[in-house]
Coordinates of C-alpha atoms and ligand atoms in Angstrom, one line a residue:
M36 CA 15.1 -22.3 62.7
R37 CA 17.9 -21.5 60.3
R38 CA 16.3 -23.7 57.7
T39 CA 13.0 -21.8 57.8
K40 CA 14.9 -18.5 57.5
T41 CA 16.7 -19.7 54.4
L42 CA 13.5 -21.1 53.0
S43 CA 11.6 -17.8 53.4
A44 CA 14.5 -15.9 52.0
L45 CA 14.4 -18.1 49.0
V46 CA 10.6 -17.7 48.6
L47 CA 11.0 -14.0 48.8
L48 CA 13.7 -14.0 46.2
V49 CA 11.7 -16.1 43.8
S50 CA 8.6 -13.9 44.2
L51 CA 10.7 -10.8 43.7
F52 CA 12.1 -12.3 40.5
L53 CA 8.6 -13.2 39.3
I54 CA 7.3 -9.7 40.0
F55 CA 10.2 -8.2 38.1
F56 CA 9.7 -10.6 35.2
Y57 CA 6.0 -9.9 35.0
A58 CA 6.6 -6.2 35.1
T59 CA 9.0 -6.3 32.2
L60 CA 6.5 -8.3 30.2
H61 CA 3.9 -5.7 30.9
L62 CA 6.2 -2.9 29.9
E63 CA 6.8 -4.6 26.6
T64 CA 3.2 -5.0 25.8
A65 CA 2.5 -1.4 26.7
Y66 CA 5.4 -0.4 24.5
S67 CA 4.1 -2.4 21.5
L68 CA 0.7 -0.8 21.9
R69 CA 2.2 2.6 21.7
A70 CA 4.4 1.6 18.7
G71 CA 1.8 2.9 16.2
P72 CA 2.2 6.6 16.6
E73 CA 5.9 6.2 17.3
D74 CA 6.5 4.4 14.1
L75 CA 5.0 7.1 12.1
L76 CA 6.9 9.8 13.9
R77 CA 10.0 8.1 12.6
D78 CA 8.9 9.1 9.1
T79 CA 8.8 12.7 9.9
S80 CA 11.4 15.3 10.2
L81 CA 10.6 16.2 13.8
Q82 CA 11.9 12.9 15.0
V83 CA 15.6 13.9 15.1
H84 CA 16.5 16.2 17.9
D85 CA 19.9 17.6 18.9
S86 CA 21.0 17.9 22.5
D87 CA 19.1 21.1 23.0
G88 CA 15.9 19.3 21.9
K89 CA 15.6 21.5 18.8
A90 CA 14.5 19.7 15.7
Q91 CA 17.2 19.2 13.1
S92 CA 14.7 19.1 10.3
S93 CA 17.0 20.8 7.8
K94 CA 19.4 17.9 7.8
Q95 CA 16.7 15.4 6.9
E96 CA 14.8 15.2 3.8
R97 CA 11.2 16.2 4.6
F98 CA 8.4 14.3 3.1
T99 CA 5.3 15.7 1.7
I100 CA 2.2 13.7 1.1
P101 CA 2.1 12.5 -2.5
L102 CA -0.9 13.7 -4.3
P103 CA -3.5 11.0 -4.8
D104 CA -4.7 10.4 -8.3
V105 CA -7.3 13.1 -9.0
L106 CA -10.6 12.1 -10.5
N107 CA -12.1 13.9 -13.5
V108 CA -14.1 16.8 -12.2
S109 CA -16.5 19.2 -13.7
V110 CA -17.6 22.5 -12.3
S111 CA -21.3 23.1 -11.9
D112 CA -23.0 25.9 -13.8
G113 CA -24.2 27.1 -10.4
L114 CA -20.8 28.3 -9.6
K115 CA -20.5 30.3 -12.8
Q116 CA -23.9 31.8 -12.1
A117 CA -23.0 32.7 -8.6
I118 CA -19.6 34.3 -9.3
P119 CA -19.4 37.0 -11.9
Q120 CA -16.8 37.1 -14.6
N121 CA -15.2 40.5 -14.3
G122 CA -11.8 42.3 -14.0
A123 CA -11.1 41.5 -10.3
Y124 CA -8.0 39.4 -9.9
W125 CA -9.6 36.3 -8.2
N126 CA -12.5 36.3 -10.6
R127 CA -10.0 36.3 -13.5
L128 CA -8.0 33.5 -12.0
L129 CA -11.2 31.4 -11.6
Y130 CA -12.4 31.9 -15.1
S131 CA -8.9 31.2 -16.5
A132 CA -8.8 27.9 -14.5
L133 CA -12.3 27.0 -15.8
R134 CA -11.2 27.7 -19.4
N135 CA -8.1 25.4 -18.8
L136 CA -10.4 22.7 -17.5
D137 CA -12.7 23.0 -20.5
K138 CA -9.8 22.7 -22.9
G139 CA -8.8 19.5 -21.2
G140 CA -5.5 21.0 -20.2
N141 CA -4.0 20.4 -16.9
P142 CA -6.8 21.7 -14.7
F143 CA -4.9 21.2 -11.5
G144 CA -2.2 23.7 -12.2
N145 CA 1.5 23.1 -11.5
E146 CA 2.3 21.6 -8.2
S147 CA 4.7 24.3 -7.3
D148 CA 7.8 23.6 -5.4
W149 CA 7.1 24.8 -1.8
S150 CA 10.4 26.6 -1.5
L151 CA 10.1 28.4 -4.8
C152 CA 6.4 29.1 -5.3
R153 CA 6.4 32.4 -3.5
Q154 CA 9.1 34.0 -5.5
K155 CA 7.6 33.1 -8.8
N156 CA 4.3 34.6 -7.9
Q157 CA 5.7 38.0 -6.8
E158 CA 6.4 39.3 -10.3
H159 CA 3.1 38.0 -11.6
L160 CA 1.2 39.9 -8.9
Q161 CA 2.9 43.3 -9.5
T162 CA 1.9 43.2 -13.1
N163 CA -1.6 41.8 -12.6
V164 CA -3.0 43.6 -9.6
H165 CA -2.7 47.4 -10.2
D166 CA -3.1 48.4 -6.5
F167 CA -1.4 45.4 -5.0
T168 CA 0.9 47.5 -2.8
S169 CA -2.1 49.2 -1.2
Y170 CA -3.4 45.8 0.1
P171 CA -2.9 45.1 3.8
V172 CA 0.4 43.4 4.4
L173 CA -1.2 40.0 5.4
L174 CA -3.3 40.0 2.3
Q175 CA -0.3 40.7 0.1
D176 CA 1.4 37.8 1.9
F177 CA -1.6 35.6 1.2
L178 CA -1.5 36.4 -2.5
K179 CA 2.2 35.7 -2.8
G180 CA 1.6 32.2 -1.4
M181 CA -1.7 31.5 -3.2
N182 CA -0.2 28.8 -5.4
C183 CA 1.7 27.1 -2.6
R184 CA -0.1 24.0 -1.7
S185 CA 2.5 21.5 -0.6
P186 CA 3.9 22.4 2.8
P187 CA 6.3 19.9 4.3
V188 CA 4.6 17.5 6.8
L189 CA 6.0 17.7 10.4
L190 CA 3.7 15.3 12.2
N191 CA 1.6 12.7 10.6
Q192 CA -0.7 9.9 11.8
P193 CA -0.9 7.5 8.8
N194 CA -2.5 4.7 10.8
K195 CA -5.3 6.8 12.4
C196 CA -8.0 5.2 10.3
I197 CA -6.4 1.9 9.5
S198 CA -5.1 -0.4 12.2
G199 CA -7.1 -0.6 15.5
E200 CA -4.7 -2.1 18.0
G201 CA -5.5 -5.6 16.8
K202 CA -9.3 -5.0 17.0
G203 CA -9.8 -5.1 13.2
D204 CA -12.0 -2.6 11.6
N205 CA -11.1 0.9 12.6
R206 CA -13.1 2.9 10.1
P207 CA -14.5 6.0 11.8
F208 CA -18.1 6.9 11.5
L209 CA -17.1 10.4 12.4
L210 CA -13.7 12.1 12.2
F211 CA -13.2 15.2 14.2
A212 CA -10.7 17.4 12.4
I213 CA -10.0 20.3 14.7
K214 CA -8.2 23.4 13.8
S215 CA -5.8 24.2 16.6
T216 CA -2.5 26.0 17.0
P217 CA 0.8 24.8 18.5
G218 CA 0.4 26.6 21.9
N219 CA -3.2 25.6 22.5
F220 CA -2.3 22.6 24.7
E221 CA -5.1 23.3 27.2
Q222 CA -7.8 23.6 24.6
R223 CA -6.8 20.3 23.0
Q224 CA -6.8 18.5 26.4
A225 CA -10.2 19.9 27.2
V226 CA -11.5 18.6 23.9
R227 CA -9.9 15.2 24.5
E228 CA -11.6 15.0 27.9
T229 CA -15.0 16.0 26.6
W230 CA -16.6 16.1 23.2
G231 CA -13.5 14.9 21.2
R232 CA -13.0 11.8 23.3
E233 CA -12.1 9.0 20.9
G234 CA -13.9 5.7 21.1
V235 CA -17.1 3.9 20.3
Y236 CA -20.3 5.8 21.1
Q237 CA -24.0 4.9 20.9
S238 CA -24.9 2.0 18.4
G239 CA -21.2 1.2 18.0
L240 CA -20.4 4.4 16.2
R241 CA -16.7 5.0 16.1
V242 CA -15.3 8.5 16.6
H243 CA -11.7 9.6 15.9
T244 CA -10.1 12.9 16.6
L245 CA -7.3 14.9 15.0
F246 CA -5.9 18.3 15.7
L247 CA -4.5 20.2 12.7
L248 CA -1.5 22.5 13.3
G249 CA 0.7 24.8 11.4
S250 CA 4.0 26.0 12.7
S251 CA 4.9 28.8 15.1
P252 CA 6.6 31.9 13.9
L253 CA 10.4 31.8 14.3
D254 CA 10.4 34.4 17.1
D255 CA 8.1 32.3 19.2
P256 CA 9.3 29.8 21.8
D257 CA 10.2 26.4 20.2
L258 CA 7.4 24.0 21.1
S259 CA 8.5 21.2 18.8
S260 CA 9.7 18.8 21.5
L261 CA 6.5 19.3 23.5
L262 CA 4.5 18.7 20.3
S263 CA 6.3 15.6 19.3
F264 CA 5.8 14.2 22.8
E265 CA 2.1 15.1 22.6
A266 CA 1.8 13.4 19.2
R267 CA 3.4 10.3 20.5
H268 CA 1.4 10.2 23.6
F269 CA -2.0 10.8 22.1
G270 CA -1.5 10.0 18.4
D271 CA -3.8 12.8 17.4
L272 CA -1.7 15.6 15.9
L273 CA -1.1 16.5 12.3
Q274 CA 1.3 19.4 11.7
W275 CA 2.5 21.1 8.6
D276 CA 5.3 23.6 8.2
F277 CA 3.4 26.7 7.3
H278 CA 2.9 29.6 9.7
E279 CA -0.3 29.8 11.7
S280 CA -2.4 32.7 10.6
L281 CA -6.0 33.5 9.8
L282 CA -5.2 33.7 6.1
N283 CA -3.4 30.4 6.1
L284 CA -6.6 28.5 7.2
T285 CA -7.6 27.9 3.6
L286 CA -4.3 26.0 3.2
K287 CA -5.0 24.1 6.4
M288 CA -8.4 23.0 5.1
N289 CA -6.8 21.9 1.9
M290 CA -4.3 19.9 3.8
L291 CA -7.1 18.2 5.7
L292 CA -8.8 17.2 2.4
Q293 CA -5.5 15.9 1.0
W294 CA -4.8 14.0 4.2
T295 CA -8.3 12.4 4.4
V296 CA -8.3 11.4 0.8
K297 CA -5.0 9.6 1.4
Y298 CA -5.3 8.3 4.9
C299 CA -9.0 8.2 5.9
P300 CA -11.2 7.9 2.8
T301 CA -13.6 5.5 4.5
A302 CA -14.7 7.9 7.2
S303 CA -18.5 8.3 6.9
F304 CA -18.4 11.9 8.1
V305 CA -15.8 14.5 8.7
F306 CA -16.2 17.4 11.1
S307 CA -14.1 20.5 10.5
G308 CA -14.1 23.1 13.3
D309 CA -12.2 25.1 15.8
D310 CA -10.7 24.1 19.1
D311 CA -12.8 26.6 21.1
V312 CA -16.2 25.3 20.1
F313 CA -18.3 23.0 22.2
V314 CA -19.8 20.0 20.4
N315 CA -22.6 17.9 21.8
T316 CA -21.2 14.7 20.3
P317 CA -24.2 12.4 21.1
A318 CA -26.5 14.9 19.5
L319 CA -24.3 15.3 16.4
L320 CA -24.1 11.5 16.1
R321 CA -27.9 11.2 16.4
Y322 CA -28.3 13.8 13.7
L323 CA -25.9 12.1 11.4
Q324 CA -27.5 8.7 12.0
S325 CA -31.0 10.1 11.3
L326 CA -30.1 11.2 7.7
E327 CA -31.6 9.5 4.6
P328 CA -28.9 7.7 2.6
S329 CA -29.2 10.2 -0.3
K330 CA -28.6 13.1 2.1
A331 CA -25.9 11.2 4.1
S332 CA -23.7 10.8 1.0
Q333 CA -24.0 14.5 0.0
L334 CA -23.9 16.3 3.3
Y335 CA -22.5 19.7 3.9
A336 CA -24.2 20.9 7.1
G337 CA -23.8 23.6 9.7
Q338 CA -24.9 27.2 10.3
V339 CA -25.5 28.5 6.8
I340 CA -24.6 32.0 5.9
S341 CA -26.4 33.0 2.8
R342 CA -26.2 36.2 0.8
A343 CA -23.0 37.3 2.4
S344 CA -20.7 39.7 0.5
P345 CA -17.1 40.7 1.0
L346 CA -16.4 43.2 3.7
R347 CA -14.9 46.4 2.2
V348 CA -13.7 48.1 5.5
P349 CA -9.9 48.0 5.3
K350 CA -9.6 47.6 9.1
N351 CA -11.7 44.5 9.3
K352 CA -9.8 41.2 9.5
Y353 CA -11.9 39.8 6.7
Y354 CA -11.4 42.9 4.4
I355 CA -11.4 42.1 0.7
P356 CA -10.4 44.8 -1.8
L357 CA -12.7 45.2 -4.8
S358 CA -9.8 44.7 -7.2
F359 CA -9.3 41.3 -5.6
Y360 CA -12.8 39.8 -5.5
D361 CA -15.9 41.3 -7.0
G362 CA -19.2 39.5 -6.4
P363 CA -21.3 37.9 -3.6
Y364 CA -20.3 34.8 -1.7
P365 CA -22.0 31.6 -2.4
A366 CA -23.9 30.3 0.7
Y367 CA -21.5 28.6 3.1
A368 CA -21.4 26.9 6.5
G369 CA -19.7 28.9 9.2
G370 CA -16.1 27.7 9.8
G371 CA -16.5 27.4 13.6
G372 CA -17.8 23.9 12.8
F373 CA -19.5 22.0 10.0
V374 CA -19.8 18.4 8.9
L375 CA -19.5 16.8 5.5
S376 CA -19.9 13.3 4.0
G377 CA -16.8 11.2 3.6
A378 CA -18.2 10.3 0.2
L379 CA -17.5 13.9 -1.0
L380 CA -13.9 14.0 0.1
Q381 CA -12.3 12.9 -3.2
R382 CA -14.4 15.1 -5.4
L383 CA -14.0 18.0 -3.1
Y384 CA -10.3 17.7 -3.1
S385 CA -10.2 17.4 -6.9
I386 CA -12.3 20.5 -7.3
S387 CA -10.2 22.4 -4.9
R388 CA -7.3 21.9 -7.3
V389 CA -9.3 24.0 -9.8
I390 CA -10.7 26.7 -7.6
P391 CA -8.0 29.3 -6.7
F392 CA -7.4 29.7 -2.9
Y393 CA -9.5 32.4 -1.3
P394 CA -8.3 34.1 1.9
I395 CA -11.3 33.1 4.0
D396 CA -11.4 29.4 4.6
D397 CA -15.1 28.8 5.1
V398 CA -16.0 31.0 2.1
Y399 CA -13.6 29.0 0.1
A400 CA -15.2 25.7 1.3
G401 CA -18.6 27.1 0.2
M402 CA -17.2 27.9 -3.2
C403 CA -15.8 24.4 -3.6
F404 CA -19.1 22.8 -2.6
K405 CA -20.9 25.1 -5.0
A406 CA -18.6 24.0 -7.7
L407 CA -19.6 20.4 -6.9
G408 CA -23.3 21.3 -7.0
V409 CA -23.7 20.6 -3.3
S410 CA -25.8 23.1 -1.3
P411 CA -25.2 23.7 2.4
E412 CA -27.8 22.2 4.7
A413 CA -28.9 24.6 7.5
N414 CA -29.1 23.0 10.9
A415 CA -30.3 25.2 13.8
G416 CA -28.3 23.1 16.2
F417 CA -25.1 24.7 15.0
Q418 CA -24.5 28.1 16.8
T419 CA -21.2 29.4 15.5
F420 CA -22.1 32.9 16.8
D421 CA -23.1 31.7 20.2
I422 CA -26.6 31.7 21.7
N423 CA -28.4 34.5 23.6
E424 CA -26.6 35.2 26.8
Q425 CA -29.5 34.3 29.1
Y426 CA -29.4 30.7 27.8
R427 CA -25.7 30.0 27.9
E428 CA -25.8 28.3 31.3
N429 CA -29.1 26.6 30.7
L430 CA -28.2 22.8 30.4
C431 CA -31.6 22.0 28.8
V432 CA -31.0 24.4 26.0
N433 CA -27.4 23.2 25.6
K434 CA -28.5 19.6 25.5
N435 CA -30.5 20.2 22.4
L436 CA -27.8 22.0 20.5
I437 CA -25.1 20.4 18.4
L438 CA -22.4 23.1 18.4
I439 CA -21.7 26.3 20.3
H440 CA -19.0 28.9 19.7
R441 CA -17.1 29.7 21.8
R442 CA -16.3 28.0 25.1
S443 CA -13.2 28.0 27.3
P444 CA -11.6 24.7 28.3
Q445 CA -13.2 25.1 31.8
Q446 CA -16.6 25.9 30.4
M447 CA -16.3 22.8 28.1
K448 CA -15.6 20.5 31.1
K449 CA -18.5 22.0 33.0
L450 CA -21.0 21.8 30.1
W451 CA -20.0 18.3 29.2
K452 CA -20.5 17.1 32.7
G453 CA -23.8 19.0 33.0
I454 CA -25.4 17.7 29.9
H455 CA -24.5 14.1 30.9
S456 CA -25.8 14.4 34.4
L457 CA -28.4 11.8 35.3
L458 CA -30.1 14.3 37.5
L459 CA -30.8 16.5 34.5
T460 CA -34.5 16.5 33.7
C461 CA -35.6 18.6 30.8
Ligands
NAG620 C1 3.2 24.9 -15.7 O1 4.5 25.4 -15.7 C2 5.1 25.5 -17.0 C3 6.5 25.9 -16.9 O2 6.8 26.6 -15.7 C4 4.3 26.5 -17.8 O3 4.8 26.7 -19.1 C5 2.8 26.1 -17.9 O4 2.0 27.0 -18.5 C6 2.3 25.8 -16.5 N1 1.0 25.2 -16.5 C7 -0.1 25.6 -15.8 C8 -1.4 24.9 -16.0 O5 0.0 26.6 -15.0
NAG621 C1 1.4 31.2 5.4 O1 2.5 30.3 5.6 C2 3.6 30.7 4.9 C3 4.6 29.6 5.1 O2 5.1 29.5 6.4 C4 4.2 32.0 5.3 O3 5.3 32.3 4.6 C5 3.1 33.0 5.1 O4 3.5 34.3 5.6 C6 1.8 32.6 5.8 N1 0.7 33.5 5.3 C7 0.1 34.4 6.0 C8 -0.9 35.2 5.4 O5 0.4 34.6 7.2

């Protein structure tokens, strides 16, 4: 009797040991799978935290993404025909940049030091824009930072498009680059659980997702620890150290171009859009797959806004004074969501070094595409101003669209489930 007891105790001990050993092994593999995003966080300044969990970024040297070699670019005659040469400040800046380019001078301007570029510009503005002080404060702020194009990187994902957890080729067919803001945790999670889910879709098409963030104003709660956790956990956040604001979205778009040229040049298509839109990912993939090769390599598609002009009502958030810009806007795709060919990224980024920043990001994108000689492709499936109220809940209508603005996280979940329901007969 005693012998059996000892024996069973021994068996129990051995099994406990085996279970423990196995569990440790498992933990280790899980850890090494997660090592990707962690490694890259080590590069960034957010990695070091003091005991309060506040980032000690000032003590560390921050890195900025080095500029990739820029290709020779030329600006289409179409842009010169679309944008008049006159006395408005932006128009003058454009034509002076074009003259520089023609002279073979440094077309890309000086890569101003991020910490100094605002001060330098201040004096220049006072002398060159006669009514500068009458501009809305935010627009004045935009103008001061117009030449500042190298904000420090806070969160990066350099391996996003390269290594695929040992599965080899990880080139995305489609990269979702979603404009978000630090506090929009719920929106991001809804996107991850619905249309932005990463993985392999129909016909083996690989989809990757990134959220693009600026930084919160100093008076806001410090979200940096939460964000660095989120970045480690999901591996899908890019963050730069510039303040989130409507007029900084052009800078955000430029950072996306810079990032993709360096870290994801092989993506077939890039989607740029907001975190409060709903995308019917299978429909978008079907559309992209259906394109002729000549179109697929020159794509700039979305809801096209043609014949738009600057709004001259000072209270409007898109107000543009006549002394700043004088002329119509080239046709552009609404910034709520549009797609472009990966093949255009390098040229687009290069041309953006020539075209001065414009305070409205989607108008600016339109100008850059115009400079490349690429016209926007209208697609009725992109509804950046939403659809008629009576159809918003209609799953059959939604199923045939590609993008709808705007939907709450809860609506996204409901819609995603609805259009995927097997019971849906349209
Ligand atoms: C670059 O900066 C230098 C010195 O600050 C200046 O002389 C030069 O004109 C600038 N070049 C361009 C293209 O802005
Ligand atoms: C853009 O970001 C910079 C850097 O954080 C900030 O100084 C500036 O105020 C922001 N611009 C606008 C228009 O908010």
